[in-house]
Coordinates of C-alpha atoms in Angstrom, one line a residue:
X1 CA 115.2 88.9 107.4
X2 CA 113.4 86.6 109.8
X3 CA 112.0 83.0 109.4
X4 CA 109.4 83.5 112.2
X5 CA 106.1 82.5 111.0
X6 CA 103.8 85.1 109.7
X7 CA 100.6 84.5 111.9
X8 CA 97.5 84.1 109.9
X9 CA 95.2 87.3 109.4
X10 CA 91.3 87.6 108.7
X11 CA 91.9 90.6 106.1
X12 CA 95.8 92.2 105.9
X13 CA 98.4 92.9 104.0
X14 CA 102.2 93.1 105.0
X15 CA 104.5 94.5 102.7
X16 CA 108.1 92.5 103.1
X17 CA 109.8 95.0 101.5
X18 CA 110.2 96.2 97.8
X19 CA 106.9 95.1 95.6
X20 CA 106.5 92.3 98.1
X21 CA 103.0 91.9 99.7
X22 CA 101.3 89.1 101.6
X23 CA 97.6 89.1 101.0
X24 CA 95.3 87.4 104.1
X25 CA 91.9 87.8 102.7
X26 CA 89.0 85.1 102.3
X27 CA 90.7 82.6 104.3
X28 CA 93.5 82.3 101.6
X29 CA 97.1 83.4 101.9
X30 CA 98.7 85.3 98.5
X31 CA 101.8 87.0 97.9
X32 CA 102.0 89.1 95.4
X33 CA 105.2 90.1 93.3
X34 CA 107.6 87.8 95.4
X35 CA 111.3 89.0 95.8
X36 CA 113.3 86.7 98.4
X37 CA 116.8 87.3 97.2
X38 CA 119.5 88.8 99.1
X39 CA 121.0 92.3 98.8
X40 CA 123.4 92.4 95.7
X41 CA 123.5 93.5 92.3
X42 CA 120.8 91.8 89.9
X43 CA 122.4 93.2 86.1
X44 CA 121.5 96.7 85.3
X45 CA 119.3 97.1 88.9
X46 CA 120.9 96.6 92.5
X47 CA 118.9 95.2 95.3
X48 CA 119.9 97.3 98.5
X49 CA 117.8 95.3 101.3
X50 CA 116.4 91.8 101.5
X51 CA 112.6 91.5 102.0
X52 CA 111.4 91.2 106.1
X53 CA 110.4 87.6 105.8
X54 CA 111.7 84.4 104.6
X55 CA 110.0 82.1 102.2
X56 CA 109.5 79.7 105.3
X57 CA 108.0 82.6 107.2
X58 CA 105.6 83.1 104.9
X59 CA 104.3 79.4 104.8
X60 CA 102.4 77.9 102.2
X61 CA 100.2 79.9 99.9
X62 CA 96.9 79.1 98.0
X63 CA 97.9 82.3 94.9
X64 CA 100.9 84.2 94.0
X65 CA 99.9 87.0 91.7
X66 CA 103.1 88.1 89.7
X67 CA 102.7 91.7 87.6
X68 CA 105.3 90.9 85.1
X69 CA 108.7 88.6 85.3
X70 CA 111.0 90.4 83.1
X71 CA 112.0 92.7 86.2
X72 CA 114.4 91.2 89.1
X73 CA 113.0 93.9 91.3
X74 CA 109.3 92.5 90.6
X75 CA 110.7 88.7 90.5
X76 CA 114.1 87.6 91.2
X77 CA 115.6 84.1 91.0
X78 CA 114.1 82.8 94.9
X79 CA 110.7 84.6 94.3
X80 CA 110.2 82.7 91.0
X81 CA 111.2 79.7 92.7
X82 CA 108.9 80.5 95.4
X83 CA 106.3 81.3 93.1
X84 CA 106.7 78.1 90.9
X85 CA 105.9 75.9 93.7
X86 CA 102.9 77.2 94.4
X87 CA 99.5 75.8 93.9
X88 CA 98.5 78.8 91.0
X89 CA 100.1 81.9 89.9
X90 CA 98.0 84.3 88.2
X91 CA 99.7 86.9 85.9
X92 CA 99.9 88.1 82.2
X93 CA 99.3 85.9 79.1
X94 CA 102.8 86.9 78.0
X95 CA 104.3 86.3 81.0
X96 CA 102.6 82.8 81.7
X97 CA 103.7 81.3 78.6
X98 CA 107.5 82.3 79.7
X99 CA 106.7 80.9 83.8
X100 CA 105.0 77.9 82.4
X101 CA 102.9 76.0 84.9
X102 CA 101.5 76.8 87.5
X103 CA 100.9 80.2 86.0
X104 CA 97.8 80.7 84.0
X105 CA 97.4 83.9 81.9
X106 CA 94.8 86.8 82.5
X107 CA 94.5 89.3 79.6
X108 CA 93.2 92.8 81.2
X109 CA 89.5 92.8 82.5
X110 CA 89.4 88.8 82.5
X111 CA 88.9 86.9 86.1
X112 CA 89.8 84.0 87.7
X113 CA 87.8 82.7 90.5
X114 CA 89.3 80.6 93.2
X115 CA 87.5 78.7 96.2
X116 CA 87.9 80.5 99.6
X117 CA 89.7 78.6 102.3
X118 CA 86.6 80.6 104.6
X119 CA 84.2 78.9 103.2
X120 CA 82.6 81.6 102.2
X121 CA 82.3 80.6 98.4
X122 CA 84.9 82.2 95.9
X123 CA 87.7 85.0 95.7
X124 CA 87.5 86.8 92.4
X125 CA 91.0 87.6 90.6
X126 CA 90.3 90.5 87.9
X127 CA 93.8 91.3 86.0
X128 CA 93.4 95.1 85.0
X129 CA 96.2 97.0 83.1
X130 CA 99.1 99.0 83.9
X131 CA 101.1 101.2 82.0
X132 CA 105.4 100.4 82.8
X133 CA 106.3 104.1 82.3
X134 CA 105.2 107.2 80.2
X135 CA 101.9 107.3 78.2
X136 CA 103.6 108.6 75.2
X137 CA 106.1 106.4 75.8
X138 CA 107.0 103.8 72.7
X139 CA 104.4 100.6 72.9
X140 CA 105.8 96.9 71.6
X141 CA 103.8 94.5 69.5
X142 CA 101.1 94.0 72.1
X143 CA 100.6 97.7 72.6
X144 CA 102.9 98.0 76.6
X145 CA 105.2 100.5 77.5
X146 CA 108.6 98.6 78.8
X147 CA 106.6 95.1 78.8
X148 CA 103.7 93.2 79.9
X149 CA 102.3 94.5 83.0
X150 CA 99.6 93.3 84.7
X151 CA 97.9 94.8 88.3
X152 CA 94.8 92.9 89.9
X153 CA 91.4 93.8 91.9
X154 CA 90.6 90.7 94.6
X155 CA 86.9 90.9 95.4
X156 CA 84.3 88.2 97.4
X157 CA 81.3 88.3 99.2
X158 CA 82.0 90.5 102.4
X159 CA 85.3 91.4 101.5
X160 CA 87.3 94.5 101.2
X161 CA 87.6 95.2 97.5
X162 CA 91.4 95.0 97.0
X163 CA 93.6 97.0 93.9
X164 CA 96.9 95.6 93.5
X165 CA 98.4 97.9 91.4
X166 CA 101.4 96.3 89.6
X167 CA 103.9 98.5 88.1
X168 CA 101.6 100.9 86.6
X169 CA 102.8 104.8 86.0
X170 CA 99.0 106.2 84.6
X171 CA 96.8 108.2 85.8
X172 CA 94.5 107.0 83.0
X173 CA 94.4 103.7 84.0
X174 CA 93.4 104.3 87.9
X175 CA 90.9 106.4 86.2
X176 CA 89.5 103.7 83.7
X177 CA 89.6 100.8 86.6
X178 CA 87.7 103.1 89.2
X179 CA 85.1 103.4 86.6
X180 CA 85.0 100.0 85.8
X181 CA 85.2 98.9 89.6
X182 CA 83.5 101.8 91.5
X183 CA 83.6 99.9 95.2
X184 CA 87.2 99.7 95.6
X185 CA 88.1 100.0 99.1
X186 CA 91.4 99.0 99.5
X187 CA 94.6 99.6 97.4
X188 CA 98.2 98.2 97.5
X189 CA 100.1 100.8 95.4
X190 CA 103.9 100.2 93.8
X191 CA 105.5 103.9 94.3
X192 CA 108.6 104.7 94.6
X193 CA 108.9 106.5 91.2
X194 CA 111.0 103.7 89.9
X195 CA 113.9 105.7 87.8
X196 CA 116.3 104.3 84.7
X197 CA 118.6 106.7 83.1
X198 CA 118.5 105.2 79.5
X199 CA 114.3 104.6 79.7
X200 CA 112.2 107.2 78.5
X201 CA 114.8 110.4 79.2
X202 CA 114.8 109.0 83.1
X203 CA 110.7 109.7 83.6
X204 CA 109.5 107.1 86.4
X205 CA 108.3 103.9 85.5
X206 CA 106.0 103.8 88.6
X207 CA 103.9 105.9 90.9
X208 CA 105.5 108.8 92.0
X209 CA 104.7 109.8 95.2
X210 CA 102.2 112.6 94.2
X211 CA 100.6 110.2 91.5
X212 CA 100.1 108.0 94.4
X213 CA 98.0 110.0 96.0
X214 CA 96.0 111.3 93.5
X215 CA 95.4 107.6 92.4
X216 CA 94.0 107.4 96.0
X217 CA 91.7 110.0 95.4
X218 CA 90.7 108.7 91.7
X219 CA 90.1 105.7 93.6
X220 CA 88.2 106.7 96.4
X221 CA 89.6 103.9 98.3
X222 CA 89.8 103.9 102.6
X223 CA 92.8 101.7 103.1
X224 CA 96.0 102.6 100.5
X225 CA 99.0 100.3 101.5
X226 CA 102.5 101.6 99.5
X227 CA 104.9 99.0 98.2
X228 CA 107.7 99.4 95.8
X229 CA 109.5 102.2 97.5
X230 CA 112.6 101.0 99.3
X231 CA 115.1 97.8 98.9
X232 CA 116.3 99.1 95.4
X233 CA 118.6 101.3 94.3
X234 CA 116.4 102.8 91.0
X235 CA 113.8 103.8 93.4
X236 CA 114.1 107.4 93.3
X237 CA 111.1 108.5 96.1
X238 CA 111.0 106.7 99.3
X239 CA 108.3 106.7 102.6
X240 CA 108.8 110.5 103.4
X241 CA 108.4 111.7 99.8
X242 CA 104.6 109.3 100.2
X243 CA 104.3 110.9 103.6
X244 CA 104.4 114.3 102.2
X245 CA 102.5 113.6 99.3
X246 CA 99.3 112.3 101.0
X247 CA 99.6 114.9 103.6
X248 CA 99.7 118.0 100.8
X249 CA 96.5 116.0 99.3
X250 CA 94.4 116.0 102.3
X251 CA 94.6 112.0 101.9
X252 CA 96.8 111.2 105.0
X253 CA 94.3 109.4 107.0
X254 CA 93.8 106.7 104.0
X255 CA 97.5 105.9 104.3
X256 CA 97.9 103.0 106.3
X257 CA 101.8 101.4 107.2
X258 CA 104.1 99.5 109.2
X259 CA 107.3 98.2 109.7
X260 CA 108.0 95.5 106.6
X261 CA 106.7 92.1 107.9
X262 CA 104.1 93.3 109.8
X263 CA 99.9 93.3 109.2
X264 CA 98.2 96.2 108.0
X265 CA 94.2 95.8 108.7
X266 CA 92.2 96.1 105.4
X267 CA 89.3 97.2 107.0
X268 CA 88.4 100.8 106.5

């Protein structure tokens, strides 16, 4: 973990380890999902590497996007700090009304639009749905699997059109937000086929690695940036399984990485 400052980008991403992503786009600095704490056990889950970069490393931000709160591995005790200071998080309806201010709640296919620090006029936040785990899988009050999850497509005049997926498991959904979005170009993707014995008879919770790539190609995305692979223990599919994945699709040349704390250009 370092605390030297994470230079300022026209249009990247850097993953900082687990679901951890910095967002540069539009002038404006987001982090999505932030996880800060140490290595150690967190309850049920166990945290096996702390992220790349520091909360001071990453400076201040203008959004934090959070997916869903009930999961250390998505938000542990120094990334809701983090988040809470913060000028705006944007996440969930549940989940806002449990953060409290600064968060503000985005039921699926709802936006937010925020000014640019470009100049350029406005980023557009557009919360679409993921699925925490199996389709079939038994649905709570408000109709998720596991708990409210929420993923997020960034858009804005001459920007890359960006899907942050959240925790999200389903095919279906890619599917429905391609449709709904056709210019997606860019994708941050939470893989790792996220694995708990006593959930749904042990069936992953996120991406696995060949979902991942065929939620590329549903996509048709030029840029796919994996998160949500390493750093925990319940991870069961790391960078290599991805690798393979991609490269028995046809897709490796749309997978784009690099060492955790480090830019990845957004640009096709």
């Amino acid at each position: 973990m370092t605390t030297t400052p994470l230079a300022r980008q026209d249009c990247a991403v850097a993953v900082l380890g687990g679901p951890t992503a910095v967002i540069d786009i539009g002038g404006l600095r987001i982090v999505s999902d932030p996880t800060f704490d140490a290595a150690g056990p967190h309850g049920y889950l166990t945290k096996t590497a702390g992220p790349a970069r520091t909360e001071a490393a990453v400076g201040p931000v203008g959004l934090v996007l959070v997916s869903h709160d009930l999961h250390p591995d998505n938000l542990d005790e120094r990334g809701r700090a983090f988040a809470l200071t913060a000028p705006l998080v944007l996440t969930g309806p549940v989940t806002a009304s449990r953060l409290g201010p600064p968060a503000h709640g985005l039921a699926p296919w709802t936006s937010h639009s925020l000014p640019r620090g470009d100049g350029q006029g406005d980023l557009t936040v557009l919360a679409v749905p993921a699925v925490h785990g199996p389709e079939d899988a038994e649905r709570d009050a408000d109709g998720n699997v596991n708990c409210e999850v929420t993923g997020f497509v960034l858009s804005g005049e001459g920007l890359p059109t960006l899907y942050v997926s959240g925790d999200n498991a389903s095919i279906r959904v890619v599917a429905e937000i391609s449709r709904r979005v056709p210019d997606i170009t860019a994708a941050v993707l939470h893989a790792g086929a996220a694995r708990v014995p006593v959930k749904y008879d042990g069936r992953p919770l996120s991406l696995d690695s060949r979902r991942a790539a065929a939620a590329a190609a549903v996509l048709g995305a030029d840029v796919v940036v994996p998160a949500h692979y390493d750093g925990w223990a319940h991870f069961s599919e790391g960078f290599t399984d991805l690798e393979l994945a991609f490269h028995e699709a046809g897709l490796s040349s749309l997978l784009r990485t690099s060492p955790h704390g480090s830019w990845v250009d957004l640009h096709p």
